[in-house]
PDB file of C-alpha atoms in Angstrom:
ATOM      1  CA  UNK A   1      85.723  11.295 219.522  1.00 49.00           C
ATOM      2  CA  UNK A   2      86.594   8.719 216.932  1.00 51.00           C
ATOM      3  CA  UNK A   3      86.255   5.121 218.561  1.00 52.00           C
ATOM      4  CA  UNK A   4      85.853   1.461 217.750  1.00 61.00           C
ATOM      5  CA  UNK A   5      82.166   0.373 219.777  1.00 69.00           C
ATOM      6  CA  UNK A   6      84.994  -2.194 221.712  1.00 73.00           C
ATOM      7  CA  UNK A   7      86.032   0.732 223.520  1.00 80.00           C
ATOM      8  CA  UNK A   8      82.752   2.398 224.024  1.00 85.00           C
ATOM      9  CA  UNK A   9      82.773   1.470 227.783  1.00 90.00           C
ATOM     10  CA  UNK A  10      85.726   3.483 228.358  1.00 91.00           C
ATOM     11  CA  UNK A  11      84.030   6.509 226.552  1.00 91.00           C
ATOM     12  CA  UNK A  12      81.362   6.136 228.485  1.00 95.00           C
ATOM     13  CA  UNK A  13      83.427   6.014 232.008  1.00 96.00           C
ATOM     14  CA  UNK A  14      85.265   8.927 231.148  1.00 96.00           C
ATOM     15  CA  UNK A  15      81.447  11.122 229.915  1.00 97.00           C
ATOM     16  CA  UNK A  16      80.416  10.000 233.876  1.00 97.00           C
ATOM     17  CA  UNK A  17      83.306  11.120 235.450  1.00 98.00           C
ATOM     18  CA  UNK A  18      83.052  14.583 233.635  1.00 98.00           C
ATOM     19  CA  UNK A  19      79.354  15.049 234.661  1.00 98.00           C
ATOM     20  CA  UNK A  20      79.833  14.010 238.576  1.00 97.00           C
ATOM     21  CA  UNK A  21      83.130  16.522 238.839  1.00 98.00           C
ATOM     22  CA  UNK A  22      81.718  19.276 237.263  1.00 98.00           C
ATOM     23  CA  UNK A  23      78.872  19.163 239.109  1.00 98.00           C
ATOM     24  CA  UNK A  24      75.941  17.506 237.703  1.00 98.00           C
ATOM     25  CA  UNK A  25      73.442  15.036 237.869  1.00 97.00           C
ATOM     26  CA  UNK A  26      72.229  12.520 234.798  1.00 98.00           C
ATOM     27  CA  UNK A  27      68.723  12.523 235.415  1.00 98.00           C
ATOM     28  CA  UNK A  28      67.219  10.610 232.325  1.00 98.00           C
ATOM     29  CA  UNK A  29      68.199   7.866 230.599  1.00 98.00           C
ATOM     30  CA  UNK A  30      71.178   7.461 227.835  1.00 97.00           C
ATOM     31  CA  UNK A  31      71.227   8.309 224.322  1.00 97.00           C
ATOM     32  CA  UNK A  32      73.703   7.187 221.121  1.00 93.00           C
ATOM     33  CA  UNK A  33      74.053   9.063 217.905  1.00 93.00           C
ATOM     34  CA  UNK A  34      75.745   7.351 215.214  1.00 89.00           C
ATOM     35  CA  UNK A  35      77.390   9.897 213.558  1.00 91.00           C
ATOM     36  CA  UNK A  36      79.503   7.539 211.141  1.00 88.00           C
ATOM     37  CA  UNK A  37      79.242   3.689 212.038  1.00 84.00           C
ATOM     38  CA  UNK A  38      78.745   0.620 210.089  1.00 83.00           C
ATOM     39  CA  UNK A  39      78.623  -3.097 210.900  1.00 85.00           C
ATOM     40  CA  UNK A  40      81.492  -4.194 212.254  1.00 81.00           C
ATOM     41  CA  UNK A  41      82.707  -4.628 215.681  1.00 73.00           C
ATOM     42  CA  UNK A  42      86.222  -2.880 215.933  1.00 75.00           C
ATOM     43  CA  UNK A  43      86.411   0.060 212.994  1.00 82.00           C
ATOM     44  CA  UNK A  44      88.195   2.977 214.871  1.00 82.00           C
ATOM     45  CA  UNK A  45      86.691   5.736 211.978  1.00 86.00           C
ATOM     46  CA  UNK A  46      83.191   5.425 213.711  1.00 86.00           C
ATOM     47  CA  UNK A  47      82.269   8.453 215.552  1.00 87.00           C
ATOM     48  CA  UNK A  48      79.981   8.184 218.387  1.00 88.00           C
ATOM     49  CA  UNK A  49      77.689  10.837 219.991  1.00 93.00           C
ATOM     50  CA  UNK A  50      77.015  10.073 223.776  1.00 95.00           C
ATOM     51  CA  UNK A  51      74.048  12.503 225.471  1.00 97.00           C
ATOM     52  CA  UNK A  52      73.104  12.193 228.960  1.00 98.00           C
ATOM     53  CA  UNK A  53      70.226  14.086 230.096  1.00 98.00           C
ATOM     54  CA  UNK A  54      71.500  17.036 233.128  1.00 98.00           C
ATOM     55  CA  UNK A  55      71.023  19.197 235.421  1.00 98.00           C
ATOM     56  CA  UNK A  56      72.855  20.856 238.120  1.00 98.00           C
ATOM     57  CA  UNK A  57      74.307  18.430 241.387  1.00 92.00           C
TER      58      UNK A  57
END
């Protein structure tokens, strides 16, 4: 999902919510892969990778 890292909290609201109704658990500690990013604050052509470790609720 292409996003700015000012809206990053939102992206990462939205990753919980999945994971909690679709019945799983996080059950180890974030991870970000910056697919395309740079330095500053609010580019919205940075792509963000967000992986939560999972397993079934």
């Amino acid at each position: 999902m292409p996003n700015s890292y000012d809206t990053s909290d939102q992206a990462y609201a939205a990753l919980i919510s999945w994971i909690e109704a679709n019945g799983y658990k996080i059950i180890g500690s974030k991870r970000e892969v910056y697919i395309i990013g740079g330095n500053e604050q609010n580019n919205e052509s940075y792509v963000t990778e967000i992986q939560f470790p999972v397993t079934r609720a």
